[in-house]
Short mmCIF file of C-alpha atoms in Angstrom, two decimals:
data_model
loop_
_atom_site.label_atom_id
_atom_site.label_comp_id
_atom_site.label_asym_id
_atom_site.label_seq_id
_atom_site.Cartn_x
_atom_site.Cartn_y
_atom_site.Cartn_z
CA MET A 1 122.81 -19.14 103.72
CA SER A 2 120.85 -21.31 106.19
CA VAL A 3 118.10 -23.67 105.22
CA PRO A 4 115.13 -24.23 107.61
CA SER A 5 115.40 -27.60 109.26
CA ASN A 6 111.70 -28.08 109.68
CA LEU A 7 111.07 -28.41 105.96
CA PRO A 8 110.02 -31.89 104.91
CA GLY A 9 112.85 -33.88 103.51
CA LEU A 10 115.52 -31.83 105.32
CA ARG A 11 117.45 -32.87 108.40
CA ARG A 12 119.27 -30.74 110.89
CA GLY A 13 122.19 -28.82 109.48
CA GLY A 14 120.31 -28.16 106.23
CA LEU A 15 121.40 -31.38 104.55
CA LEU A 16 119.03 -33.25 102.33
CA HIS A 17 117.92 -36.54 103.80
CA LEU A 18 115.88 -39.14 101.93
CA PRO A 19 114.89 -42.52 103.14
CA ARG A 20 116.90 -45.26 101.51
CA ARG A 21 113.81 -46.61 99.78
CA ALA A 22 112.14 -43.28 99.01
CA GLY A 23 110.07 -43.28 95.88
CA ARG A 24 110.38 -41.11 92.77
CA ALA A 25 107.70 -38.68 94.03
CA SER A 26 109.65 -38.06 97.21
CA ALA A 27 112.82 -37.29 95.22
CA LEU A 28 111.03 -34.74 93.04
CA LEU A 29 109.51 -33.07 96.10
CA ALA A 30 112.88 -32.75 97.75
CA ALA A 31 114.44 -31.22 94.64
CA ALA A 32 111.67 -28.63 94.43
CA LEU A 33 112.10 -27.71 98.07
CA LEU A 34 115.81 -27.31 97.62
CA ALA A 35 115.35 -25.02 94.59
CA ALA A 36 112.93 -22.88 96.56
CA ALA A 37 115.37 -22.62 99.40
CA LEU A 38 118.14 -21.45 97.09
CA LEU A 39 116.03 -18.45 96.06
CA VAL A 40 116.22 -16.99 99.51
CA ALA A 41 119.16 -15.88 101.64
CA GLY A 42 119.46 -15.71 105.36
CA CYS A 43 119.43 -12.29 107.00
CA PRO A 44 121.59 -11.52 110.01
CA ASP A 45 118.57 -11.86 112.24
CA GLY A 46 117.77 -15.26 110.85
CA GLY A 47 114.96 -14.03 108.50
CA LEU A 48 114.68 -14.72 104.73
CA THR A 49 114.75 -12.20 101.71
CA GLN A 50 114.38 -12.56 97.89
CA VAL A 51 116.95 -10.93 95.44
CA PHE A 52 115.78 -8.53 92.67
CA PRO A 53 117.24 -6.56 89.71
CA ASP A 54 117.75 -2.84 90.20
CA ILE A 55 117.95 -0.59 87.09
CA ARG A 56 119.89 2.67 87.28
CA ILE A 57 119.99 5.41 84.58
CA GLU A 58 121.87 8.56 85.58
CA ALA A 59 120.55 10.73 82.72
CA LYS A 60 117.42 12.63 83.67
CA ALA A 61 117.06 14.26 80.22
CA LEU A 62 118.75 14.09 76.82
CA ASP A 63 119.39 17.26 74.83
CA PHE A 64 120.93 17.00 71.35
CA GLY A 65 121.24 20.76 71.02
CA THR A 66 121.05 22.42 67.61
CA LEU A 67 121.80 20.55 64.40
CA PRO A 68 121.59 21.37 60.68
CA VAL A 69 118.50 19.92 59.05
CA LEU A 70 118.93 16.30 57.88
CA ASN A 71 122.23 15.94 59.71
CA VAL A 72 122.59 13.24 62.38
CA ALA A 73 123.73 13.65 65.98
CA GLU A 74 124.39 10.74 68.34
CA GLN A 75 124.44 10.28 72.12
CA THR A 76 124.80 7.25 74.36
CA LEU A 77 122.62 6.25 77.29
CA SER A 78 124.22 4.26 80.10
CA ILE A 79 122.01 1.60 81.74
CA GLU A 80 123.28 -0.29 84.82
CA ASN A 81 121.92 -3.20 86.84
CA GLN A 82 122.78 -2.57 90.51
CA GLY A 83 120.63 -5.39 91.77
CA ARG A 84 121.55 -8.99 92.79
CA ALA A 85 119.33 -10.66 90.18
CA ARG A 86 119.47 -10.56 86.39
CA LEU A 87 117.75 -7.55 84.74
CA ALA A 88 115.57 -8.06 81.65
CA LEU A 89 115.23 -5.02 79.34
CA THR A 90 111.88 -5.46 77.62
CA SER A 91 111.64 -2.24 75.59
CA ILE A 92 113.56 0.94 74.77
CA ARG A 93 111.69 3.33 72.47
CA VAL A 94 110.81 6.96 71.81
CA GLU A 95 107.25 8.17 72.08
CA GLY A 96 105.68 11.49 71.28
CA ALA A 97 104.70 13.64 68.32
CA ASP A 98 108.34 14.05 67.21
CA ALA A 99 109.40 10.47 67.86
CA ALA A 100 110.30 9.94 64.17
CA ALA A 101 113.22 12.36 64.50
CA PHE A 102 114.88 10.20 67.16
CA GLY A 103 116.32 6.73 66.79
CA VAL A 104 117.32 3.99 69.23
CA GLY A 105 120.15 1.57 68.53
CA SER A 106 120.30 -2.05 69.66
CA TRP A 107 120.40 -3.00 73.31
CA PRO A 108 121.00 -6.23 75.29
CA GLU A 109 117.94 -8.14 76.40
CA ARG A 110 119.51 -8.97 79.80
CA LEU A 111 122.07 -7.47 82.18
CA GLY A 112 123.64 -9.55 84.91
CA PRO A 113 124.14 -8.20 88.45
CA GLY A 114 126.63 -5.32 88.28
CA ASP A 115 126.63 -5.19 84.47
CA ALA A 116 126.09 -2.05 82.37
CA ALA A 117 125.32 -1.30 78.73
CA GLU A 118 125.61 1.70 76.40
CA VAL A 119 122.64 2.33 74.10
CA SER A 120 123.04 4.62 71.07
CA LEU A 121 120.43 7.34 70.45
CA THR A 122 120.28 9.52 67.31
CA PHE A 123 118.59 12.75 66.32
CA ARG A 124 117.93 13.76 62.68
CA PRO A 125 115.75 16.87 62.20
CA GLU A 126 113.70 17.10 59.04
CA GLU A 127 113.15 20.86 59.22
CA GLU A 128 114.16 23.99 61.11
CA ARG A 129 112.29 23.79 64.46
CA GLU A 130 112.45 22.27 67.95
CA TYR A 131 111.69 18.58 68.58
CA PHE A 132 110.36 17.13 71.86
CA SER A 133 109.74 13.48 72.72
CA THR A 134 110.12 10.95 75.50
CA LEU A 135 112.50 8.01 75.76
CA ILE A 136 110.81 5.00 77.41
CA VAL A 137 112.89 2.26 79.07
CA GLU A 138 110.93 -0.77 80.34
CA SER A 139 112.38 -3.64 82.36
CA ASP A 140 111.51 -6.26 84.98
CA ASP A 141 112.77 -4.08 87.86
CA PRO A 142 109.81 -4.44 90.28
CA ASP A 143 110.32 -0.94 91.71
CA THR A 144 110.80 1.02 88.46
CA PRO A 145 109.52 -1.09 85.57
CA ARG A 146 109.17 2.06 83.37
CA ILE A 147 111.52 5.02 83.18
CA GLU A 148 110.67 8.12 81.13
CA ILE A 149 113.42 10.50 79.98
CA PRO A 150 112.63 13.71 78.07
CA VAL A 151 114.56 14.14 74.80
CA HIS A 152 115.02 17.39 72.92
CA GLY A 153 116.78 18.66 69.81
CA GLU A 154 116.52 21.56 67.42
CA GLY A 155 116.92 21.72 63.67
CA LYS A 156 118.68 24.96 62.96
CA THR A 157 120.21 26.00 59.61
CA LYS A 158 119.80 23.83 56.54
CA ALA A 159 121.75 22.78 53.51
CA ALA A 160 120.78 23.72 49.96
CA ILE A 161 122.06 22.24 46.72
CA GLU A 162 122.58 23.83 43.34
CA VAL A 163 123.43 21.69 40.30
CA ASP A 164 124.52 23.24 37.03
CA PRO A 165 123.51 22.15 34.45
CA THR A 166 120.55 19.86 35.05
CA PHE A 167 120.50 18.75 31.41
CA ILE A 168 123.54 17.54 29.47
CA HIS A 169 123.42 17.06 25.71
CA PHE A 170 126.56 15.42 24.36
CA GLY A 171 125.70 16.40 20.80
CA ILE A 172 126.57 14.06 17.97
CA VAL A 173 129.20 11.60 19.19
CA GLY A 174 131.03 9.36 16.78
CA GLU A 175 130.83 5.60 17.15
CA GLY A 176 134.08 4.33 18.61
CA THR A 177 134.90 7.70 20.21
CA THR A 178 134.33 9.12 23.71
CA ALA A 179 132.73 12.41 24.72
CA VAL A 180 133.06 13.86 28.25
CA GLU A 181 130.83 16.48 29.86
CA SER A 182 130.84 17.96 33.39
CA LEU A 183 128.45 19.45 35.92
CA ILE A 184 128.93 21.38 39.17
CA ILE A 185 127.46 20.50 42.58
CA ARG A 186 127.39 23.61 44.76
CA SER A 187 126.47 24.14 48.46
CA VAL A 188 124.32 27.29 48.72
CA GLY A 189 122.59 26.81 52.10
CA THR A 190 123.34 27.93 55.66
CA ALA A 191 124.57 24.49 56.74
CA PRO A 192 127.10 22.07 55.25
CA LEU A 193 125.70 20.04 52.35
CA ILE A 194 126.24 16.29 52.61
CA VAL A 195 126.23 14.60 49.21
CA GLU A 196 125.06 11.18 50.29
CA GLU A 197 124.99 9.38 46.95
CA VAL A 198 125.53 9.94 43.23
CA HIS A 199 124.35 7.26 40.80
CA PHE A 200 122.86 6.76 37.36
CA GLY A 201 119.08 6.78 37.16
CA GLU A 202 117.11 3.65 36.41
CA GLY A 203 117.31 2.61 32.78
CA THR A 204 120.45 4.60 31.99
CA PRO A 205 122.38 2.59 29.34
CA PRO A 206 125.96 1.46 30.07
CA GLN A 207 127.30 3.73 27.31
CA PHE A 208 127.18 6.50 29.96
CA GLU A 209 130.08 6.04 32.39
CA PRO A 210 131.39 7.99 35.41
CA VAL A 211 134.71 9.73 35.02
CA GLY A 212 136.82 9.44 38.17
CA SER A 213 135.26 8.86 41.58
CA TRP A 214 131.63 9.63 42.31
CA SER A 215 132.01 9.37 46.08
CA SER A 216 129.92 11.01 48.79
CA GLY A 217 131.25 13.98 50.76
CA THR A 218 130.49 17.18 52.62
CA LEU A 219 130.54 20.68 51.15
CA GLU A 220 130.70 23.71 53.36
CA PRO A 221 128.45 26.62 52.38
CA GLY A 222 129.87 28.19 49.22
CA GLU A 223 131.96 25.15 48.23
CA GLU A 224 131.47 23.25 44.98
CA ILE A 225 132.76 20.12 43.29
CA PRO A 226 132.83 19.10 39.61
CA LEU A 227 131.37 15.84 38.37
CA SER A 228 132.21 14.36 34.95
CA VAL A 229 130.42 11.76 32.86
CA ALA A 230 131.55 10.06 29.63
CA PHE A 231 129.55 8.76 26.71
CA LYS A 232 130.94 5.90 24.59
CA PRO A 233 128.54 4.94 21.80
CA VAL A 234 128.55 1.53 20.17
CA ALA A 235 127.29 0.25 16.85
CA GLY A 236 123.60 -0.15 16.07
CA GLN A 237 122.25 2.86 17.99
CA GLU A 238 121.20 6.34 16.93
CA GLN A 239 120.16 8.16 20.12
CA LEU A 240 120.43 7.39 23.84
CA THR A 241 119.10 9.05 27.00
CA GLY A 242 119.77 8.55 30.71
CA SER A 243 120.10 10.45 33.96
CA ILE A 244 122.30 11.11 36.99
CA VAL A 245 120.65 11.16 40.44
CA ILE A 246 122.27 13.22 43.22
CA VAL A 247 121.03 12.54 46.79
CA SER A 248 121.92 15.15 49.43
CA THR A 249 120.82 16.68 52.74
CA ASP A 250 118.95 19.55 51.10
CA PRO A 251 115.53 19.09 52.74
CA GLU A 252 113.77 20.86 49.88
CA ARG A 253 115.46 18.81 47.12
CA ARG A 254 116.47 15.46 48.51
CA GLU A 255 117.18 14.22 44.98
CA VAL A 256 118.31 16.21 41.97
CA THR A 257 118.12 14.56 38.54
CA VAL A 258 120.40 15.55 35.68
CA ASP A 259 119.06 14.35 32.34
CA LEU A 260 121.52 12.98 29.76
CA GLU A 261 121.07 12.81 26.01
CA SER A 262 123.30 12.05 23.06
CA GLU A 263 123.01 11.42 19.35
CA ILE A 264 125.27 8.83 17.73
CA ASN A 265 127.16 9.32 14.52
CA ARG A 266 127.56 5.80 13.21
CA ALA A 267 131.01 5.07 11.88
CA PRO A 268 131.62 4.79 8.14
CA ILE A 269 132.52 1.41 6.68
CA ALA A 270 135.78 0.89 4.83
CA ASP A 271 135.45 -1.42 1.81
CA CYS A 272 138.53 -2.51 -0.15
CA GLY A 273 136.52 -4.23 -2.84
CA PRO A 274 135.97 -7.90 -3.60
CA GLN A 275 139.67 -8.77 -4.03
CA MET A 276 141.11 -9.30 -0.57
CA GLU A 277 144.22 -10.97 -2.06
CA ILE A 278 146.04 -9.80 -5.18
CA GLU A 279 148.91 -11.60 -6.86
CA SER A 280 151.20 -10.02 -9.43
CA ALA A 281 154.81 -10.03 -10.57
CA PRO A 282 157.69 -8.01 -9.11
CA GLY A 283 158.00 -4.70 -10.91
CA ASP A 284 154.26 -4.49 -11.60
CA VAL A 285 152.06 -1.67 -10.36
CA VAL A 286 148.95 -2.84 -8.50
CA HIS A 287 145.86 -0.60 -8.30
CA LEU A 288 143.68 -0.74 -5.18
CA ASP A 289 140.05 0.38 -4.96
CA GLY A 290 138.18 1.59 -1.86
CA SER A 291 135.39 3.41 -3.71
CA ALA A 292 132.75 1.03 -2.32
CA SER A 293 133.27 2.49 1.19
CA ASP A 294 130.16 4.17 2.59
CA ASP A 295 128.67 5.97 5.60
CA PRO A 296 125.36 4.71 7.11
CA ASP A 297 124.36 8.25 8.15
CA GLY A 298 125.14 9.76 4.75
CA HIS A 299 127.83 12.09 6.06
CA LEU A 300 129.69 12.42 2.76
CA PRO A 301 132.17 12.86 1.21
CA LEU A 302 134.47 10.35 2.80
CA SER A 303 138.19 10.86 3.26
CA PHE A 304 140.59 7.98 2.61
CA ALA A 305 143.76 6.90 4.40
CA TRP A 306 145.63 3.89 3.02
CA ARG A 307 148.71 2.58 4.81
CA ILE A 308 151.14 -0.33 4.49
CA LEU A 309 150.98 -2.61 7.52
CA GLU A 310 153.52 -5.20 6.36
CA ARG A 311 156.07 -5.28 3.58
CA PRO A 312 159.01 -7.40 2.39
CA ILE A 313 162.09 -6.58 4.43
CA ASP A 314 163.94 -4.92 1.53
CA SER A 315 160.99 -3.08 -0.01
CA ASN A 316 161.21 0.71 -0.19
CA THR A 317 158.07 1.36 -2.18
CA GLU A 318 155.26 3.61 -0.93
CA LEU A 319 151.63 3.95 -1.88
CA SER A 320 150.88 6.49 -4.55
CA GLY A 321 147.66 8.42 -3.89
CA ALA A 322 147.29 7.03 -0.35
CA ASP A 323 144.66 9.70 0.44
CA THR A 324 142.43 8.78 -2.51
CA ALA A 325 139.93 5.99 -3.08
CA THR A 326 142.14 4.33 -5.71
CA PRO A 327 145.86 4.33 -4.82
CA SER A 328 148.57 2.30 -6.53
CA LEU A 329 151.49 0.23 -5.24
CA GLU A 330 154.64 -0.63 -7.16
CA LEU A 331 155.91 -4.09 -6.24
CA ASP A 332 159.62 -3.37 -6.09
CA VAL A 333 160.72 -6.78 -4.74
CA PRO A 334 159.20 -10.24 -4.43
CA GLY A 335 157.22 -10.83 -1.28
CA THR A 336 153.96 -9.90 0.44
CA TRP A 337 152.45 -6.55 1.44
CA GLU A 338 149.45 -6.01 3.67
CA VAL A 339 147.63 -2.75 2.98
CA ALA A 340 144.85 -1.27 5.14
CA LEU A 341 142.22 1.37 4.42
CA THR A 342 140.59 3.62 7.03
CA VAL A 343 137.86 6.06 5.99
CA ALA A 344 136.41 9.05 7.83
CA ASP A 345 133.03 10.69 7.28
CA ALA A 346 132.44 14.40 6.70
CA LEU A 347 132.22 14.95 10.49
CA GLY A 348 135.59 13.31 11.08
CA VAL A 349 134.43 9.99 12.54
CA GLU A 350 136.67 7.13 11.40
CA SER A 351 135.72 3.58 10.50
CA ILE A 352 135.96 1.22 13.48
CA GLU A 353 137.80 -1.50 11.59
CA PRO A 354 139.99 -0.97 8.54
CA CYS A 355 139.62 -3.19 5.52
CA LYS A 356 142.77 -5.02 4.46
CA VAL A 357 144.26 -6.35 1.24
CA LYS A 358 147.18 -8.72 0.82
CA VAL A 359 149.35 -8.13 -2.25
CA ARG A 360 151.86 -10.77 -3.29
CA ALA A 361 154.67 -10.22 -5.77
CA VAL A 362 155.52 -13.63 -7.20
CA PRO A 363 158.15 -13.90 -9.95
CA ALA A 364 156.65 -15.40 -13.08
CA GLU A 365 160.08 -16.30 -14.50
CA LYS A 366 161.76 -19.63 -13.91
CA LEU A 367 164.82 -17.85 -12.55
CA TYR A 368 164.86 -14.55 -10.69
CA VAL A 369 167.88 -12.91 -8.95
CA GLU A 370 167.63 -9.86 -6.69
CA LEU A 371 170.29 -7.60 -5.12
CA VAL A 372 169.58 -5.11 -2.30
CA TRP A 373 171.86 -3.29 0.15
CA ASP A 374 171.60 -1.22 3.31
CA HIS A 375 173.46 2.00 2.43
CA PRO A 376 171.52 5.04 1.12
CA ILE A 377 174.39 6.43 -1.01
CA THR A 378 176.68 3.67 -2.27
CA ASP A 379 176.26 2.02 -5.69
CA LEU A 380 176.35 -1.77 -6.13
CA ASP A 381 175.86 -3.58 -9.43
CA LEU A 382 174.39 -7.03 -10.07
CA HIS A 383 176.09 -9.24 -12.73
CA PHE A 384 174.51 -12.45 -14.07
CA LEU A 385 176.97 -14.42 -16.24
CA ALA A 386 176.13 -17.07 -18.82
CA PRO A 387 178.09 -20.34 -18.88
CA GLY A 388 181.69 -19.40 -19.75
CA GLY A 389 180.87 -15.69 -19.63
CA MET A 390 183.33 -13.04 -18.42
CA LEU A 391 182.57 -9.96 -16.37
CA ASN A 392 181.40 -6.97 -18.45
CA SER A 393 181.24 -9.09 -21.62
CA GLY A 394 178.45 -9.92 -24.02
CA LEU A 395 177.65 -12.95 -21.85
CA ASP A 396 177.18 -10.75 -18.77
CA CYS A 397 173.71 -9.39 -17.96
CA TYR A 398 174.36 -6.13 -16.07
CA TRP A 399 173.69 -2.39 -16.31
CA GLY A 400 175.94 -2.07 -19.40
CA ASN A 401 174.28 -5.02 -21.16
CA PRO A 402 170.74 -5.27 -19.75
CA ASN A 403 169.32 -7.46 -22.57
CA PRO A 404 172.05 -9.89 -23.66
CA ASP A 405 171.57 -12.72 -26.16
CA PHE A 406 172.40 -15.83 -24.09
CA GLY A 407 170.49 -18.61 -25.85
CA THR A 408 169.59 -19.03 -29.47
CA LEU A 409 170.96 -16.07 -31.36
CA GLY A 410 168.29 -13.61 -32.29
CA PHE A 411 165.65 -15.29 -30.08
CA SER A 412 164.73 -13.21 -27.01
CA GLY A 413 162.59 -15.90 -25.37
CA ASP A 414 165.62 -17.61 -23.85
CA ASP A 415 167.48 -14.45 -22.79
CA PRO A 416 167.73 -12.79 -19.34
CA ALA A 417 167.06 -9.11 -18.64
CA LEU A 418 168.21 -6.59 -16.06
CA ASN A 419 164.84 -5.16 -15.19
CA ARG A 420 166.04 -2.61 -12.68
CA ASP A 421 169.32 -0.78 -12.09
CA ASP A 422 169.68 1.43 -9.00
CA LEU A 423 172.53 3.98 -9.14
CA ALA A 424 172.56 4.94 -5.47
CA GLY A 425 171.15 3.41 -2.33
CA PHE A 426 169.30 0.28 -1.32
CA GLY A 427 168.41 -1.20 -4.72
CA PRO A 428 166.92 -3.45 -5.77
CA GLU A 429 168.68 -4.58 -8.93
CA ILE A 430 166.84 -7.48 -10.56
CA VAL A 431 167.69 -10.02 -13.26
CA THR A 432 164.82 -12.11 -14.63
CA TYR A 433 165.20 -15.18 -16.80
CA PRO A 434 162.00 -16.69 -18.24
CA ASP A 435 163.48 -19.85 -19.72
CA PRO A 436 167.22 -20.43 -19.13
CA PRO A 437 169.02 -22.90 -21.42
CA ALA A 438 170.98 -25.68 -19.76
CA GLY A 439 174.27 -24.68 -18.17
CA THR A 440 175.90 -23.20 -15.08
CA TYR A 441 175.29 -19.50 -14.42
CA ARG A 442 177.21 -17.28 -12.01
CA VAL A 443 176.02 -14.43 -9.78
CA VAL A 444 178.52 -11.64 -8.99
CA VAL A 445 178.14 -8.32 -7.13
CA ASP A 446 180.41 -5.36 -7.96
CA TYR A 447 180.82 -2.64 -5.33
CA ALA A 448 181.20 0.13 -7.94
CA LYS A 449 181.08 3.50 -6.14
CA ALA A 450 180.92 5.00 -2.66
CA ASN A 451 179.45 8.23 -4.04
CA GLY A 452 181.24 10.26 -1.36
CA ALA A 453 179.89 8.30 1.61
CA ALA A 454 181.80 9.10 4.81
CA ASP A 455 181.42 5.48 5.90
CA PRO A 456 181.29 3.31 2.77
CA VAL A 457 180.82 -0.03 4.56
CA THR A 458 177.77 -1.67 3.00
CA GLU A 459 175.94 -4.94 3.62
CA ALA A 460 174.66 -6.57 0.42
CA THR A 461 171.95 -9.25 0.15
CA VAL A 462 171.34 -11.53 -2.83
CA ARG A 463 168.22 -13.67 -3.16
CA ILE A 464 167.70 -16.36 -5.79
CA TYR A 465 164.15 -17.44 -6.73
CA GLN A 466 163.13 -20.42 -8.85
CA PHE A 467 159.55 -20.65 -10.12
CA GLY A 468 158.55 -17.87 -7.70
CA VAL A 469 160.02 -19.55 -4.61
CA ILE A 470 163.14 -18.31 -2.86
CA VAL A 471 165.79 -21.05 -2.83
CA ALA A 472 168.88 -19.20 -1.56
CA GLU A 473 169.83 -16.02 0.25
CA TYR A 474 173.33 -14.61 0.82
CA ARG A 475 174.62 -11.66 2.85
CA ARG A 476 178.08 -10.09 2.80
CA VAL A 477 179.61 -6.91 4.25
CA LEU A 478 181.65 -5.05 1.63
CA ASP A 479 184.12 -2.55 3.04
CA ALA A 480 184.94 -0.34 0.07
CA PRO A 481 184.46 0.15 -3.68
CA LYS A 482 186.38 -1.86 -6.28
CA THR A 483 185.33 -5.08 -4.56
CA LEU A 484 183.89 -8.10 -6.36
CA TRP A 485 181.74 -10.55 -4.45
CA ASN A 486 181.42 -13.91 -6.20
CA VAL A 487 178.14 -15.04 -4.72
CA ALA A 488 176.97 -18.37 -6.15
CA ALA A 489 176.64 -20.66 -9.16
CA ILE A 490 173.30 -21.96 -10.48
CA ASP A 491 173.13 -25.25 -12.37
CA TRP A 492 170.19 -25.40 -14.79
CA PRO A 493 167.79 -27.11 -15.35
CA GLY A 494 168.47 -29.00 -12.11
CA GLY A 495 168.26 -25.76 -10.12
CA ASP A 496 171.13 -26.63 -7.77
CA VAL A 497 172.70 -23.52 -6.20
CA SER A 498 176.36 -23.79 -5.18
CA THR A 499 177.75 -21.28 -2.70
CA VAL A 500 180.93 -19.44 -3.74
CA ASP A 501 180.92 -16.44 -1.38
CA THR A 502 184.41 -15.10 -2.07
CA VAL A 503 185.61 -11.50 -2.31
CA VAL A 504 188.37 -10.01 -4.45
CA THR A 505 189.47 -6.42 -4.97
CA TYR A 506 190.58 -4.78 -8.16
#
């Protein structure tokens, strides 16, 4: 590029020349002249020319063809700047009576020399007919500042939706339970049905929940999909309503609403009575009472289901009358039971939370000895010997002498008793002693009979309680009958328990 030499402030050769002492005004003038010179370029014949942007769009018309109603088609428009100056795109829009059916994506505000851009255009017919409009592209190209391109598309065929049912009644649903119902979405039009969205209507309570995925999708004509919804009632409500909204490309029914309704059967309330803890003695029978249980909706009669949640490790007792309001429990060993009651109303809805009762069997006697074993057939016998007593004698409390006279002759208040004798399997066998006289007592176990057991090996357990508290526990594996296990010695009134734990056969 050449710069005229006759411009003020320029010397020959196009170089800027300022006097050494030129003022600020002269410097600004020279800068302005230089900027003006840079906007022009020298022509081969020595003349000057200004550079401009040059917009080029190859498409002379845009035709989207035919499209199902409410479906979307997309095309791209290529815009190129073939000029030597930057191109500014000031507006790209659609005008005309059907302009609403066409859409224009984003576009760059400027294109540099040689640059190009792709602009997205969409067509979405609202009904079955032809659509005509004009795409307007405006820029700062001085030759073609406005380009008009005809656009055309046709809505042909349309989707139609069928939903069955449009009202779902869950019926009476029990509190704490879940009910599930389903509906069908079916495509019955001449074009594919696009299910754009499925959601709960405004104000639908959270007790209504979707089952599985409620995602969008496309159904070809004749296709259908199931949709399931669950209802999970909670306490304190009697009736709830809601809705499901289905949005699709059916132009006649853009939204279909399915109404939801359910009645709630409130759960009955289990009531174990005022005594949440009961204490009694081993061997006693405890009576429980759930007759105060009730149903808030009056769905009577109630059904009862008692069950043992926890029990002493060696207890084999079961509830008697567990399906009644007032069952009983025999306390076969010392320890603690936890019993729970669940009730159900006449429609079968169960109580949400069971009521619970703790039952403790605490020996009332000063001395209490218990024998249990793990074999269902074999027979073991408990022997409790007075000071100086011999096995199977008058000073031995056992099955053959269950009420011996150990203390003052003729006075039963200082005598032990064999309260329970089990002839086969598990036990327990129990000796109770309300008020033992002073002396040293011995505890012996006799493996009496195998009762035909193929494998007679049996593990025996002896527990010794004093004043209701367990003070010693012994375990021993006995291989065969005619075996004596000398377990321990008890010194009274001190209560010291000395371990013997020896076995002899006879």
